[in-house]
Each structure stands twice: as structure tokens, then as C-alpha cells.
Tab-separated table of C-alpha atoms in Angstrom:
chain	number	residue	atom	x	y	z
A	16	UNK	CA	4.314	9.099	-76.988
A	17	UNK	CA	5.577	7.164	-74.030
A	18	UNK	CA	3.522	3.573	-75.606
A	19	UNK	CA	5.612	4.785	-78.896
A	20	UNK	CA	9.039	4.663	-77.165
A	21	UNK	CA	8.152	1.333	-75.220
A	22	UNK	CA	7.791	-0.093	-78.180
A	23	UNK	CA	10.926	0.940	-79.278
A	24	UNK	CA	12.701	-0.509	-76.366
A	25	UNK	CA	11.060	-3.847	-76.483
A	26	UNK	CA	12.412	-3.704	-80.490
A	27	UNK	CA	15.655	-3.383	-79.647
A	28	UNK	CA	15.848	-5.961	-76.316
A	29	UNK	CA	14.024	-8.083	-79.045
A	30	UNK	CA	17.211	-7.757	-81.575
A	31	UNK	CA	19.912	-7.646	-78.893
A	32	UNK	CA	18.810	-11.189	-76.953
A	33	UNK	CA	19.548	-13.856	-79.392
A	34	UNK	CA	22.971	-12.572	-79.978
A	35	UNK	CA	23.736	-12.069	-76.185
A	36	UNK	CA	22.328	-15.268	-75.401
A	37	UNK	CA	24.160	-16.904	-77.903
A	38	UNK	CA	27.641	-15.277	-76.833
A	39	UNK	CA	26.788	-16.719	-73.051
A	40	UNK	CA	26.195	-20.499	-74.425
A	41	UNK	CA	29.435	-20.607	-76.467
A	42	UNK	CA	31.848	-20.732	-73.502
A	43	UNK	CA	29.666	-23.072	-71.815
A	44	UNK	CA	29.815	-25.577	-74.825
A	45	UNK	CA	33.632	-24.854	-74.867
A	46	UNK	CA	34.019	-25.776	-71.326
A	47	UNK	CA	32.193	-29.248	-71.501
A	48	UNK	CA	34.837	-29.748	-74.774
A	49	UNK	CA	37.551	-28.918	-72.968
A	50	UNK	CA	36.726	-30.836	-70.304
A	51	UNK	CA	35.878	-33.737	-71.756
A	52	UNK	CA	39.336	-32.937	-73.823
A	53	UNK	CA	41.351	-32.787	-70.605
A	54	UNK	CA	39.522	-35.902	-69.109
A	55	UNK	CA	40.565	-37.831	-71.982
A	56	UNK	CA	44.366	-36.649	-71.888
A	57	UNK	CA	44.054	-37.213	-67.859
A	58	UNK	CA	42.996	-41.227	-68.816
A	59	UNK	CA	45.599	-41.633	-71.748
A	60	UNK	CA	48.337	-40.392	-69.136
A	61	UNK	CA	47.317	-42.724	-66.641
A	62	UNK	CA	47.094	-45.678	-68.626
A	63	UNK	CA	50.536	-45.019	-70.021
A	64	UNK	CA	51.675	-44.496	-66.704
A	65	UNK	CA	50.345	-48.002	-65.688
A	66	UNK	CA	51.983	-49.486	-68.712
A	67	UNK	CA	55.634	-47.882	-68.043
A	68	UNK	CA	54.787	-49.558	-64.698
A	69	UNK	CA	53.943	-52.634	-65.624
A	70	UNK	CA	56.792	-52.975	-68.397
A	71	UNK	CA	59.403	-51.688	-66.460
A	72	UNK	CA	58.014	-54.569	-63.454
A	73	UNK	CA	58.364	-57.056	-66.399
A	74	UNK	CA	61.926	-55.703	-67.466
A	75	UNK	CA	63.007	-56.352	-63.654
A	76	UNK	CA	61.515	-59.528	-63.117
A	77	UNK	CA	62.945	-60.768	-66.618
A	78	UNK	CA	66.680	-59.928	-64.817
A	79	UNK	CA	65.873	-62.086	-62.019
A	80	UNK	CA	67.892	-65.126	-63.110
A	81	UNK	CA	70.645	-63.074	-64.045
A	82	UNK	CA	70.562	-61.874	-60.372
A	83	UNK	CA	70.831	-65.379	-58.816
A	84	UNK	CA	73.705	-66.341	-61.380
A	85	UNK	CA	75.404	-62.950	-59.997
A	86	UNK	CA	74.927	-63.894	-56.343
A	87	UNK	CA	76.138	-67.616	-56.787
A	88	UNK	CA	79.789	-66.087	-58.433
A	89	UNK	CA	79.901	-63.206	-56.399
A	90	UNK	CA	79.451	-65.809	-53.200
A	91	UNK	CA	81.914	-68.341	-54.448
A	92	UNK	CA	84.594	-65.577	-55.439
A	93	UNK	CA	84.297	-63.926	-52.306
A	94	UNK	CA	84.569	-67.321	-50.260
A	95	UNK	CA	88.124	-68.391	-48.599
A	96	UNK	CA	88.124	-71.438	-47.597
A	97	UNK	CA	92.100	-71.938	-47.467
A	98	UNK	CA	95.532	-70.550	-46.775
A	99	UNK	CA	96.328	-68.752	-42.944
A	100	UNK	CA	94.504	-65.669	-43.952
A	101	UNK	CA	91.329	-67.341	-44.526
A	102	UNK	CA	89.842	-65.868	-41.200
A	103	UNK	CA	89.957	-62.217	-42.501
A	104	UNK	CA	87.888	-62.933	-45.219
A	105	UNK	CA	85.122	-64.471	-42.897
A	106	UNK	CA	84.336	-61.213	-40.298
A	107	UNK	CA	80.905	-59.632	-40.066
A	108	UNK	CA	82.899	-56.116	-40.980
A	109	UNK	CA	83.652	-57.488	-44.265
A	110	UNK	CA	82.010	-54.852	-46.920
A	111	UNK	CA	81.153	-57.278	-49.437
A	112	UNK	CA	79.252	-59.889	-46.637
A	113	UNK	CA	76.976	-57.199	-45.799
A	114	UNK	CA	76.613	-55.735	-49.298
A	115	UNK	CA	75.410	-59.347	-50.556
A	116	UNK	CA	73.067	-60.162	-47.473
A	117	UNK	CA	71.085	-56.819	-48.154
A	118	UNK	CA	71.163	-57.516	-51.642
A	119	UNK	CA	69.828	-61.038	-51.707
A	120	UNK	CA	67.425	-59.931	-48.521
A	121	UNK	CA	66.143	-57.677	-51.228
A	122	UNK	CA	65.867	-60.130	-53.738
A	123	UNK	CA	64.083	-63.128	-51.504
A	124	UNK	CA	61.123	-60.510	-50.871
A	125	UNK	CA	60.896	-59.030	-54.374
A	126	UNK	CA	60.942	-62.641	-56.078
A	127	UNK	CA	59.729	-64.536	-53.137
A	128	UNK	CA	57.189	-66.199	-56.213
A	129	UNK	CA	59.923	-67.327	-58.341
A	130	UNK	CA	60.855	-71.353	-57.568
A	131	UNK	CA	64.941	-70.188	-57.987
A	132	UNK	CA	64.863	-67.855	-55.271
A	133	UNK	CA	65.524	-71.438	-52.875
A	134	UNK	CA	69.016	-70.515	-54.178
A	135	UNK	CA	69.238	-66.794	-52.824
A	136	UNK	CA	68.260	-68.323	-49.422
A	137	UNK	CA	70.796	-71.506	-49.234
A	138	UNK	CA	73.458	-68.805	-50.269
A	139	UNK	CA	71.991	-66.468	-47.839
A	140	UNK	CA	72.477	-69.237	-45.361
A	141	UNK	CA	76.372	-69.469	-46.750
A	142	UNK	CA	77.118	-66.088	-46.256
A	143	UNK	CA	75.695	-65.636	-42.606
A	144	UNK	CA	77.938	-68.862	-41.606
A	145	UNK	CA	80.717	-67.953	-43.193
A	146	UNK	CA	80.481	-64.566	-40.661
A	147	UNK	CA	79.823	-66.425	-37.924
A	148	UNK	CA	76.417	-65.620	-37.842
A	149	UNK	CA	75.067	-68.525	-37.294
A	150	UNK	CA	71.677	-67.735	-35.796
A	151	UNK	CA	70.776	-65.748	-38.792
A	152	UNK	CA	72.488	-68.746	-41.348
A	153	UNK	CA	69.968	-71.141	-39.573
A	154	UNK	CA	66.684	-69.026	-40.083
A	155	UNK	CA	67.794	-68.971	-43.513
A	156	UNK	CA	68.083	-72.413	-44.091
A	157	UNK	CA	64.249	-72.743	-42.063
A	158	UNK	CA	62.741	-69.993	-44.057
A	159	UNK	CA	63.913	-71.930	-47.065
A	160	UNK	CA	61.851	-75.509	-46.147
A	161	UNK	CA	58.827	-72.826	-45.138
A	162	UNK	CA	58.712	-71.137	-48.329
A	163	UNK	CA	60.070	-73.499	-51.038
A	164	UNK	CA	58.641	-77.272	-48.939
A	165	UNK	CA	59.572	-79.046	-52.606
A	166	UNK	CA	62.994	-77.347	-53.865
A	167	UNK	CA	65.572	-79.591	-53.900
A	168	UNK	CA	67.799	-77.918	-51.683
A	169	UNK	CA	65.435	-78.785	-48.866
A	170	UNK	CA	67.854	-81.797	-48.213
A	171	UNK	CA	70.834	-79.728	-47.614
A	172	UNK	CA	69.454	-77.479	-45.604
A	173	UNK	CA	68.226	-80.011	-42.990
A	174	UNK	CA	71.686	-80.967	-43.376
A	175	UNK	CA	73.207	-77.861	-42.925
A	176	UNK	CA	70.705	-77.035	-39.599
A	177	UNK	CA	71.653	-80.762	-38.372
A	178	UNK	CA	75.310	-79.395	-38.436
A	179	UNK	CA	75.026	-75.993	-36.713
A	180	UNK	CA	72.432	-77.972	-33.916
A	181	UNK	CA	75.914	-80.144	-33.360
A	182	UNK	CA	78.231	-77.836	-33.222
A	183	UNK	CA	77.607	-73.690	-33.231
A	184	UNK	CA	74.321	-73.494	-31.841
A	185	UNK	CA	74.504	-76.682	-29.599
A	186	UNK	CA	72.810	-74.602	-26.775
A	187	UNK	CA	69.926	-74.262	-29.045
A	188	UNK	CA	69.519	-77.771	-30.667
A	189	UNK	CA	66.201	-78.060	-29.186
A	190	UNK	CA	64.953	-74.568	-30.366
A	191	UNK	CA	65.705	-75.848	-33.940
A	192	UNK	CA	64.193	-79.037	-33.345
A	193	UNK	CA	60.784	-77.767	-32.416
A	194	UNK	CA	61.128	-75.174	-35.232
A	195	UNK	CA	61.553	-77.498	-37.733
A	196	UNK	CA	58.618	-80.182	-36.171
A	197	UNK	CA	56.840	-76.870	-36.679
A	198	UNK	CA	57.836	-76.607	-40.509
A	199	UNK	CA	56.804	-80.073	-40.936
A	200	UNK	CA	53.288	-79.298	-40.090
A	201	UNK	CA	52.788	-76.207	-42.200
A	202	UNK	CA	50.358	-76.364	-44.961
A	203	UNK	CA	48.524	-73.942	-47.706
A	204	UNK	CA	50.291	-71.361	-49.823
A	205	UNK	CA	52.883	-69.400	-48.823
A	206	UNK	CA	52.102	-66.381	-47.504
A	207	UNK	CA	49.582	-68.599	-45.146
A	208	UNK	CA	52.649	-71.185	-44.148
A	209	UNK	CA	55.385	-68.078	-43.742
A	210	UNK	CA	52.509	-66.170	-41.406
A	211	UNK	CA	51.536	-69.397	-39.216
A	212	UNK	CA	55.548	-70.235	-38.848
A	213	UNK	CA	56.368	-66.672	-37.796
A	214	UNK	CA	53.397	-66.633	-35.484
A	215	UNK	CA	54.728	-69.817	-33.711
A	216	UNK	CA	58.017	-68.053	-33.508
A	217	UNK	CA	56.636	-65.700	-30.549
A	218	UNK	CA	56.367	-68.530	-28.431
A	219	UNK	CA	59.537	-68.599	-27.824
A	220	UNK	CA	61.925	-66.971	-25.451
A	221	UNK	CA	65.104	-67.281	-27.366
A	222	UNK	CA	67.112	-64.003	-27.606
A	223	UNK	CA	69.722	-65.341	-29.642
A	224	UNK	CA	67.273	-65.766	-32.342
A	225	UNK	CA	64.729	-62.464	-31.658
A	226	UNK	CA	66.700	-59.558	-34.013
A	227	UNK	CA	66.986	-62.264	-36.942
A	228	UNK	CA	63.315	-63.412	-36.085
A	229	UNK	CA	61.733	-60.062	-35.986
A	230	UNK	CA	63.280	-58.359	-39.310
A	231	UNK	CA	61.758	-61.385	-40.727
A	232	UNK	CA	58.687	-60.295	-39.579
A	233	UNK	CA	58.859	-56.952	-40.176
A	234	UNK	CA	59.720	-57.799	-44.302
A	235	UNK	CA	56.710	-60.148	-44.152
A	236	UNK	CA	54.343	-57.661	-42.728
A	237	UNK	CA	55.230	-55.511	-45.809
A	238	UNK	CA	55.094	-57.855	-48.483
A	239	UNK	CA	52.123	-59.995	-47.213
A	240	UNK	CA	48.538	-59.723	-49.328
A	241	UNK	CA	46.828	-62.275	-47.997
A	242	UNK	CA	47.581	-63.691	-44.769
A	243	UNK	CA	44.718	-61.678	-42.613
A	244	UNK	CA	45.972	-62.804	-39.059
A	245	UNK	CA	48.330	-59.237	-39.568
A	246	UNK	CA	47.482	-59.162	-35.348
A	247	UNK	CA	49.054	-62.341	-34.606
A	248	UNK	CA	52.740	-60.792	-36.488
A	249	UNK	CA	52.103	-57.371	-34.406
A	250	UNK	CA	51.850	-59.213	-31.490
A	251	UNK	CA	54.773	-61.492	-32.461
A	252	UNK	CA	57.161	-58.318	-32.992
A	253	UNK	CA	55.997	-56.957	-29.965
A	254	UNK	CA	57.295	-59.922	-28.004
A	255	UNK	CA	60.673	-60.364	-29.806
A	256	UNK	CA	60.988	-56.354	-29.507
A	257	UNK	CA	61.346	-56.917	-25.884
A	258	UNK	CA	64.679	-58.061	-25.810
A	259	UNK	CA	65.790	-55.166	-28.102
A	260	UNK	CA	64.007	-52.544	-26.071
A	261	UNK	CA	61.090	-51.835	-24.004
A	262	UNK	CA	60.391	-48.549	-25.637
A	263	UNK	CA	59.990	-50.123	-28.998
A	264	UNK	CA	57.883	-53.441	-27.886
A	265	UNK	CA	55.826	-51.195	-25.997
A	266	UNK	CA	55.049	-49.117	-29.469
A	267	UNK	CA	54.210	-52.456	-30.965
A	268	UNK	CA	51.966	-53.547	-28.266
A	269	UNK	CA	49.817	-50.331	-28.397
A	270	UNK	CA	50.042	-50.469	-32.247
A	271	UNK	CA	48.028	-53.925	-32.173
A	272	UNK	CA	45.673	-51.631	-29.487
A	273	UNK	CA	44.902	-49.309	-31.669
A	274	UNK	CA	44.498	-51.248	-35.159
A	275	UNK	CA	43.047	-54.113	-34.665
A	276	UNK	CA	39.874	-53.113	-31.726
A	277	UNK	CA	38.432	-56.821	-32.415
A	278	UNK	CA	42.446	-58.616	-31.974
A	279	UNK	CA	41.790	-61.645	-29.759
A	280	UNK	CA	45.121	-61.041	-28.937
A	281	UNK	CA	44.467	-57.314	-27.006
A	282	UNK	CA	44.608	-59.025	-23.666
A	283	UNK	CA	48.027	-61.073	-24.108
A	284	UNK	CA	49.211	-57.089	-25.255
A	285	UNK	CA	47.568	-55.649	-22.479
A	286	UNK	CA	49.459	-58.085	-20.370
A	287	UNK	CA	52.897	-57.344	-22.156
A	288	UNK	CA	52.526	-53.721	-21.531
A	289	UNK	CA	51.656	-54.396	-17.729
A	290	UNK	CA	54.733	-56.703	-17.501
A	291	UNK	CA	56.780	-53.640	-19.075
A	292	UNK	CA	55.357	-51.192	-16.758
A	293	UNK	CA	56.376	-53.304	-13.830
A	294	UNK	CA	59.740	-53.986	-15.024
A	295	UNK	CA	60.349	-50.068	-15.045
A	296	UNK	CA	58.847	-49.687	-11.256
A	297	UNK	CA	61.376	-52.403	-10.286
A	298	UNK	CA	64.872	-49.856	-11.696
């Protein structure tokens, strides 16, 4: 009797298996399908992400000319160069001065590969003079030889430099003149001759040129891909922070500390902090 019903049982498991077996595998298949489904939706979305990137980068890069023409009328229109009121249309407080200088700023990073951007930085130079910011119209007119050595604007410039060393920024004639020896020297592509220029820069001890010096340092360190001595333009905003504030250059000091372990320049930022240090003691 009991071998009679143990048969029975092992009957029925025997027609009941297959089907519950094949019930379990048919969610598994559906899984890997719908996996493999929403892997391939994942890639198309990504790759039309990418190209929306890349054709909208195309779009702005195709407006770039159209930029430059802007900047050249909007600098010309804006200029006074006669009548008695001419002097209250050349004050740093002007709107449209400080609205064109971050816009062309802007433009000289985004475009920095594009031959015509020489023109953003001569006008760049305008503008600055024109405020009476002249140490900030002379970098300009430097960072135009270091980044476009062959545009033809090179010539004014030097001309423009030669003027302000006469006149405005007599006091630092020499300054410029070393700078530009400097310039002269620079080879290799630009990122490499922009880097070994602003590098050079931290030699100096020339307030009047540190805030104009730095942000140009700063911008570089953010759109720089290959210039790999990124310690050397730490250590050089470190140095020109110190006549903004000590709070700051001492950030910047212990920033190249902590990033760059192997920096051959940890000891001349070791020595900056310890300099800092005994500055406070002395208040």
C-alpha cells in the first residue's frame, strides 16, 4: 500500500517539474532581454547626448567670427575720443567697459585656438587703457605676442607697450622690458609658452601688476591640457596672492602641499608659509 502511494507521488512530482521549471526560466530569459534592451537604450542616449554636445560646440565655435566683428563695433561705438565730455565715457564704472572686458575675457579662453582671437586681445588692450587701467591694457598687449608670436598685430602691440613704458607706467618700464626679453625667448606650442611666461611672472615683486597677473593664472590653470608643470602656476598664485591677502596665498601654498607630494617647489612653499607666519607674529 504505502510502495503504491509513493509511486503515486513520484507520478505527479514527475508531471508537475517541467512546467514549474519552465515557469522559473522564463523571467530569467526576460531579464537578460530586458537588460540587454535597456543597455542598448542607455548607449543610444549617450551617444546622442555626445552628439547634441558636440553639435551644439560646433554651432558656438561657427559664431566665433561673428563675436569678434561684434566686439570691434561695440569697442569703436563705445569709444570717445573727442568733445569736453570725453572723460566720462573713459571711467572704470562705466557698465559697458566692464560688460565687454568679461565678455572678450570669456572669449580669449574659449577660442584661445582660433588665429582671430589676436583681435579680442589688442581690443582688450583698448578697453583697459581707455579706463585707465593700464597695468591690465599692458598684460594684454604681452599675452597677445605670448600666445599669437606671428599675428600681425604683434607690431602694434610692442608699440602700444613702448608707449605706456614712456608715459603711464614709467615706474615700471623695466618690469616690461624684462617681460618682454622673456617673450622673446619663449618657444613650443602654446599652452607650453603661456605656462613658462606665467611661471617667470612669480619672480617678480611687482604689486601693480599681481591681481591682473594672477586671474591670468587662475583662467590658465582651468583651461590648460597639457602644460604638466600645474606646480610651478600654484606656486606662482601663491606668491602674487600675497599682496591680495595672506589668508588666501597661504591656501595656495598648502594647496601645492597637498597635491603635488613630489613638487620640487614644496620647500620655496614651505618657506612662503614660514615668511607668512612670521609676518603675523610681528602685528
Amino acid at each position: 500500500m504505502f510502495s503504491r502511494y509513493m509511486i503515486l507521488i513520484v507520478g505527479c512530482f514527475s508531471l508537475i517539474s517541467p512546467s514549474l521549471w519552465a515557469d522559473e526560466t522564463v523571467p530569467n530569459k526576460e531579464s537578460e532581454v530586458a537588460a540587454e534592451k535597456n543597455e542598448q537604450n542607455n548607449s543610444e542616449t549617450q551617444k546622442s547626448t555626445e552628439g547634441d554636445a558636440a553639435n551644439l560646440s560646433k554651432s558656438r565655435m561657427a559664431l566665433a567670427p561673428q563675436k569678434i566683428v561684434l566686439f570691434k563695433n561695440a569697442v569703436k561705438e563705445t569709444t570717445r575720443t573727442k568733445g569736453l565730455f570725453a572723460g566720462l565715457f573713459t571711467s572704470a564704472s562705466n557698465p559697458i567697459d566692464l560688460e565687454l572686458i568679461a565678455e572678450m575675457q570669456q572669449f580669449k579662453w574659449k577660442h584661445a585656438d582660433l588665429p582671430e582671437t589676436d583681435e579680442v586681445l589688442d581690443l582688450l588692450g583698448q578697453v583697459h587703457k581707455r579706463i585707465k587701467n593700464y597695468h591690465a591694457a599692458a598684460l594684454d598687449w604681452m599675452m597677445l605676442k605670448v600666445m599669437y608670436p606671428k599675428s600681425s598685430l604683434v607690431a602694434a602691440a610692442n608699440k602700444q607697450l613702448k608707449m605706456l613704458s614712456e608715459d603711464q607706467l614709467e615706474k615700471q618700464a623695466t618690469v616690461i622690458e624684462q617681460l618682454n626679453k622673456k617673450i622673446a625667448s619663449l618657444s613650443g606650442e602654446m599652452a607650453q609658452r603661456l605656462g613658462t611666461f606665467l611661471e617667470y611672472v612669480a619672480t617678480f615683486k611687482e604689486e601693480n601688476f599681481a591681481a591682473d597677473f594672477r586671474a591670468e593664472c587662475v583662467s590658465f590653470q582651468k583651461w590648460n591640457e597639457t602644460y604638466s608643470n600645474d606646480d610651478a602656476i600654484e606656486n606662482t598664485i601663491a606668491h602674487l596672492s600675497i599682496f591680495q591677502d595672506n589668508e588666501v596665498a597661504l591656501f595656495h601654498f598648502n594647496k601645492l602641499l597637498a597635491l603635488y607630494p613630489a613638487s620640487s617647489l614644496r620647500a620655496d612653499s614651505l618657506l612662503g608659509i614660514a615668511s607668512i607666519e612670521r609676518g603675523k607674529l610681528k602685528l
